[in-house]
GROMACS .gro file of C-alpha atoms in nm:
model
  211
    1UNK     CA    1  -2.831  -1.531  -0.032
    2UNK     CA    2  -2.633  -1.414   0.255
    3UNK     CA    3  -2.664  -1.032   0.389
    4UNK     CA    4  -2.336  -0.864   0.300
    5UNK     CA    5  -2.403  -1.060  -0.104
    6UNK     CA    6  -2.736  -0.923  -0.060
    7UNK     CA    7  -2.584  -0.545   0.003
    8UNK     CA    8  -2.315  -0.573  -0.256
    9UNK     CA    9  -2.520  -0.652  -0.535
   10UNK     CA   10  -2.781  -0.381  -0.407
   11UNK     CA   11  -2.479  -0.147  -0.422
   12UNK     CA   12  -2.357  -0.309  -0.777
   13UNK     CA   13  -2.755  -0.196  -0.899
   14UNK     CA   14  -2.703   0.142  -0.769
   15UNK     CA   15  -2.345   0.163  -0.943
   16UNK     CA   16  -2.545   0.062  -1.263
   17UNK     CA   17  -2.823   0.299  -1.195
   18UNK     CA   18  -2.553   0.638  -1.178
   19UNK     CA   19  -2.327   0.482  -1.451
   20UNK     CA   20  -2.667   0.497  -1.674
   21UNK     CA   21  -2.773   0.794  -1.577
   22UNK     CA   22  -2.401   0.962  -1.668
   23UNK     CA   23  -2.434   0.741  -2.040
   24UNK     CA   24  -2.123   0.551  -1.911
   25UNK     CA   25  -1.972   0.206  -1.812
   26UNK     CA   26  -1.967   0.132  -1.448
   27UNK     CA   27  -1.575   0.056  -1.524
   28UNK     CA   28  -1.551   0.450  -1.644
   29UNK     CA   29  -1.452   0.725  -1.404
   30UNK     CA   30  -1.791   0.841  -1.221
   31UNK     CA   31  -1.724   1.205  -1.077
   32UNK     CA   32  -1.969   1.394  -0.827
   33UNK     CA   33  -1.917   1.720  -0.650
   34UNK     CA   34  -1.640   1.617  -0.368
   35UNK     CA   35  -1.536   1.232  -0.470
   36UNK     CA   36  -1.505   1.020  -0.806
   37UNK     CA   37  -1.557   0.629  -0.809
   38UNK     CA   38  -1.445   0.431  -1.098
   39UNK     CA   39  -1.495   0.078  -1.024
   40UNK     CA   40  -1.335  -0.263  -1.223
   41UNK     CA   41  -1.498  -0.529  -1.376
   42UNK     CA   42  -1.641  -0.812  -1.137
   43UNK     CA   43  -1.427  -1.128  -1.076
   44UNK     CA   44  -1.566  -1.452  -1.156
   45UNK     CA   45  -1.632  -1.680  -0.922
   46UNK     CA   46  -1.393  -1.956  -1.137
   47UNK     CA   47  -1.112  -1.683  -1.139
   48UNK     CA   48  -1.155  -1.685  -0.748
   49UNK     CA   49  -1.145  -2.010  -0.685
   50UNK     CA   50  -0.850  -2.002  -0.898
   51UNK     CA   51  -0.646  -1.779  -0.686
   52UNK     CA   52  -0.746  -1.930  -0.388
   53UNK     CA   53  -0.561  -2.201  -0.445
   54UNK     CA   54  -0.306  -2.029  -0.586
   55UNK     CA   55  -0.203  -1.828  -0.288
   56UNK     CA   56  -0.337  -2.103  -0.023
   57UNK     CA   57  -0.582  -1.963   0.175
   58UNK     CA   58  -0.971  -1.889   0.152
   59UNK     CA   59  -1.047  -1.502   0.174
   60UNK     CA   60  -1.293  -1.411   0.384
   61UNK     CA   61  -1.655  -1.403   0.291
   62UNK     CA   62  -1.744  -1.011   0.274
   63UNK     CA   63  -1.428  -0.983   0.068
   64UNK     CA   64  -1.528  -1.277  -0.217
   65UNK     CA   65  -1.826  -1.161  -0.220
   66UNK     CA   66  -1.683  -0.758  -0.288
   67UNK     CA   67  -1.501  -0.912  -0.585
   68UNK     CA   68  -1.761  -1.103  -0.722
   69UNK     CA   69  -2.063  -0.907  -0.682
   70UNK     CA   70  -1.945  -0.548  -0.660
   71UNK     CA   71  -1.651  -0.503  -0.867
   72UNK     CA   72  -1.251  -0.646  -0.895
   73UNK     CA   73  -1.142  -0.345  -0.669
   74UNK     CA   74  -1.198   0.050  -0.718
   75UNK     CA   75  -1.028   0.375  -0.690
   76UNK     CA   76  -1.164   0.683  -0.538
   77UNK     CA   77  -1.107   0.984  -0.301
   78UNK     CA   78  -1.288   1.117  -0.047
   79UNK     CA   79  -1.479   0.975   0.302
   80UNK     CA   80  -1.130   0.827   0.426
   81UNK     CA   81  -1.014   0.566   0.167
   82UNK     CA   82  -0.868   0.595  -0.161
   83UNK     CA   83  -1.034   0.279  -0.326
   84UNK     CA   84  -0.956  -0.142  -0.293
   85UNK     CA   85  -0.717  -0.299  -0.500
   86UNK     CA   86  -0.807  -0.547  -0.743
   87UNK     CA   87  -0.712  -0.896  -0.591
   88UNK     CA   88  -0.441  -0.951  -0.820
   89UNK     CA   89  -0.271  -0.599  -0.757
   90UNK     CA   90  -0.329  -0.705  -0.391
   91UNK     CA   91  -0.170  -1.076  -0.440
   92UNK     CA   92   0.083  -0.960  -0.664
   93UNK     CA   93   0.417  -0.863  -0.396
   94UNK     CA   94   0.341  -1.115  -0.104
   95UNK     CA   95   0.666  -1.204   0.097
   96UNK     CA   96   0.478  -1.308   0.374
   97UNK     CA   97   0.286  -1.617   0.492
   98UNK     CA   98  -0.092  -1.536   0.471
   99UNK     CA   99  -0.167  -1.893   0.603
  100UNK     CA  100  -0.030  -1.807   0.938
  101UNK     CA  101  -0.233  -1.594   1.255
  102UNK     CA  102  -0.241  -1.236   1.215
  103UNK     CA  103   0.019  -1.130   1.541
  104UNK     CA  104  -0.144  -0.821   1.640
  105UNK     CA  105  -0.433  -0.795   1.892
  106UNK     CA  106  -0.394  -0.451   1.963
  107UNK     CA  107  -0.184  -0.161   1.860
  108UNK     CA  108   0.164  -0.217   1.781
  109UNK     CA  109   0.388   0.068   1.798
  110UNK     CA  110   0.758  -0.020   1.944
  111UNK     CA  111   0.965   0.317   1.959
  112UNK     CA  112   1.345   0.287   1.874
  113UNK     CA  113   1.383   0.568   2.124
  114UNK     CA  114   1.209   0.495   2.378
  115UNK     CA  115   1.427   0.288   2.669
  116UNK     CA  116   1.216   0.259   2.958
  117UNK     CA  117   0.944   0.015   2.755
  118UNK     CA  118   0.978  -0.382   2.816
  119UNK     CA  119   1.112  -0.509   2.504
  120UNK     CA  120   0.886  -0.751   2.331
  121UNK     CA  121   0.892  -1.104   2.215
  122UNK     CA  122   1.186  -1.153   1.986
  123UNK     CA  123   1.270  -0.718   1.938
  124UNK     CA  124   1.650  -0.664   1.921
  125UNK     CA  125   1.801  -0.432   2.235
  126UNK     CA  126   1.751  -0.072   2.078
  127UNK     CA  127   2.125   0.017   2.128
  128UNK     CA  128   2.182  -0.166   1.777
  129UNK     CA  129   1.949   0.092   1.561
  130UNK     CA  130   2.052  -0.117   1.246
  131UNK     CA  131   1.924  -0.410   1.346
  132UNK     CA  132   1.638  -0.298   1.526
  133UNK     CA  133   1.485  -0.138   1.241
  134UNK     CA  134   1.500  -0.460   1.043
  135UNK     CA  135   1.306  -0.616   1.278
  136UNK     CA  136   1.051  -0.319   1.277
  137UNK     CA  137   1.025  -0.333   0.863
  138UNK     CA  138   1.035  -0.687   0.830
  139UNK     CA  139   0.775  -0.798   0.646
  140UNK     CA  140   0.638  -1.119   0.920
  141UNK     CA  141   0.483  -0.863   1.114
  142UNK     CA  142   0.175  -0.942   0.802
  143UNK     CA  143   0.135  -1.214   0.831
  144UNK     CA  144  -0.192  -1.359   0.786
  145UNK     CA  145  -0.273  -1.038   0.612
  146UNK     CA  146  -0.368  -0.912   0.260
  147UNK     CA  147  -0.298  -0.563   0.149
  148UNK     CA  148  -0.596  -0.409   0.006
  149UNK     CA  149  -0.572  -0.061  -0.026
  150UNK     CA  150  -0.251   0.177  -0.062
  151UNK     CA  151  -0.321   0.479   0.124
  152UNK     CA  152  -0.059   0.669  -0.030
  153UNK     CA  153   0.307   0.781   0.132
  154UNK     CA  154   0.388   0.434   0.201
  155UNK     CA  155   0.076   0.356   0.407
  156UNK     CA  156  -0.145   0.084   0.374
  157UNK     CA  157  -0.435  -0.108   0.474
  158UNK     CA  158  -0.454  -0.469   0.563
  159UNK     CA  159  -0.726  -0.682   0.533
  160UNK     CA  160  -0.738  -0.997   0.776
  161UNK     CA  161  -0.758  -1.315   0.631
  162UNK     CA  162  -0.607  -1.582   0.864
  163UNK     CA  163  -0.645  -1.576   1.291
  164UNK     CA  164  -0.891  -1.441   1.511
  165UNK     CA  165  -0.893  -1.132   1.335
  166UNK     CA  166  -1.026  -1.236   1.038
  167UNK     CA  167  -1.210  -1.008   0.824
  168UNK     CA  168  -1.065  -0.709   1.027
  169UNK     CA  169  -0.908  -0.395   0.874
  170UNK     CA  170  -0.541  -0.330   0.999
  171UNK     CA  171  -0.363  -0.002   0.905
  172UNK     CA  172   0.004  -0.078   0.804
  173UNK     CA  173   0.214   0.211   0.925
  174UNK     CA  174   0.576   0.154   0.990
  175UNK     CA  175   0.685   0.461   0.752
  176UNK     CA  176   0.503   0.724   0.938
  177UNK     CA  177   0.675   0.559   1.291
  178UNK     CA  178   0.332   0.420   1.378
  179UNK     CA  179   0.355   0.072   1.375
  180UNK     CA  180   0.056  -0.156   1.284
  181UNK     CA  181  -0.290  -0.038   1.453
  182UNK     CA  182  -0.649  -0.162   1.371
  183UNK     CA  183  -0.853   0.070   1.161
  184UNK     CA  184  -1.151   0.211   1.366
  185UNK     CA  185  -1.514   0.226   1.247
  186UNK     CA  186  -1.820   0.363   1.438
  187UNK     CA  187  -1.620   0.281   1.788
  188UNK     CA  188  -1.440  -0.096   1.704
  189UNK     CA  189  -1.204  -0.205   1.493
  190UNK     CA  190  -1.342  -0.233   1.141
  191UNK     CA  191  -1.473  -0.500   0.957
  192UNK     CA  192  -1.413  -0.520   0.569
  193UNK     CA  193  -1.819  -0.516   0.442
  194UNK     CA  194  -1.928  -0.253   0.691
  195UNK     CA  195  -1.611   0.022   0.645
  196UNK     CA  196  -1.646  -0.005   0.247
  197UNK     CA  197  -1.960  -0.072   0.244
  198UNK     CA  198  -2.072   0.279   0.393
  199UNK     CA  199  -1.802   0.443   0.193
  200UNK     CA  200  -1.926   0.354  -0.137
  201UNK     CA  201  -2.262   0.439  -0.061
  202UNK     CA  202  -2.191   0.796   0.027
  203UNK     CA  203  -1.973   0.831  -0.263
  204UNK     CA  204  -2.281   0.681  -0.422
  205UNK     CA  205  -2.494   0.962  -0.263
  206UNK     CA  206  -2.278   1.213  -0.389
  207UNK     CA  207  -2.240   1.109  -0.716
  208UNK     CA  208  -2.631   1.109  -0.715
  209UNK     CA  209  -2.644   1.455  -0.629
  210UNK     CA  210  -2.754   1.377  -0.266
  211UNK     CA  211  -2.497   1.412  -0.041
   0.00000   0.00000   0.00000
């Protein structure tokens, strides 16, 4: 059993454990005194497999194992995130090719205003507004991506799944002018098991009466 399986099914026991203790479901709304967790049913490992191949690529492993061991996805508020979509909410509005590299190593965040930047591979001359803005919406700039959570206000986060960074959170921003920047955890770019990971378990704490 690898680490991060280990960890989710530790967390899934704990779920169990507060669910119990509240004479609920671990599917049913879980409220403590700042945050609420209500978390989905797990996904099979067949169901997996099955849309892998549906949508061509292999997720990474901290994610499968999320789905499989934890729960389907999970909403919640408080410590930063507002929950992880199930993976066919998150698979459900793809217009973009998850099969090829991620484009962004660092942050992205072309200004339409700004005239004294280089212009980028491929960005339109910012004098045409109409057209530059198409290029800054269009959807290719996710590639290799998977959105997992909706942040709310038209934000969203983006999980990794194809190039070298793989299994990295990206934060999709183009409707608050911010471009596409990596998500930061403890000083470097987050990784999928380790931001969610200590998430749930202080919701966890809270909802134990510890926090």
């Amino acid at each position: 059993m690898s680490r991060r399986k280990d960890v989710w099914r530790l967390l899934r026991t704990e779920l169990e454990a507060v669910a119990a203790l509240r004479g609920c479901e671990p599917h049913q709304r879980l409220k403590g005194a700042g945050s609420f967790l209500q978390v989905e049913p797990r996904l099979s490992e067949q169901a997996l497999s099955q849309m892998q191949e549906e949508i061509g690529v292999e997720l990474p492993d901290s994610y499968a194992q999320f789905l499989t061991e934890f729960g389907n996805g999970f909403s919640s508020s408080g410590y930063f995130i507002s929950g992880v979509l199930s993976l066919q909410e998150a698979t459900r509005s793809i217009c973009w090719d998850m099969r090829t590299d991620f484009p962004h190593t660092a942050v992205w965040t072309p200004d339409v205003e700004s005239v004294s930047d280089q212009l980028r591979p491929g960005e339109p001359e910012r004098e045409n507004v109409a057209q530059w803005m198409d290029w800054y919406f269009d959807d290719a700039h996710l590639c290799g991506s998977l959105t997992i959570e909706d942040m709310g206000c038209g934000y969203y986060r983006q999980l990794i799944v194809s190039g070298s960074g793989r299994n990295q959170l990206w934060e999709n921003l183009p409707a608050a002018d911010c471009g596409i920047v990596p998500t930061m955890f403890q000083g470097a770019i987050a990784e999928f098991s380790s931001y969610y990971e200590h998430a749930i378990e202080q919701i966890l704490k809270d909802l134990r009466g510890r926090a």
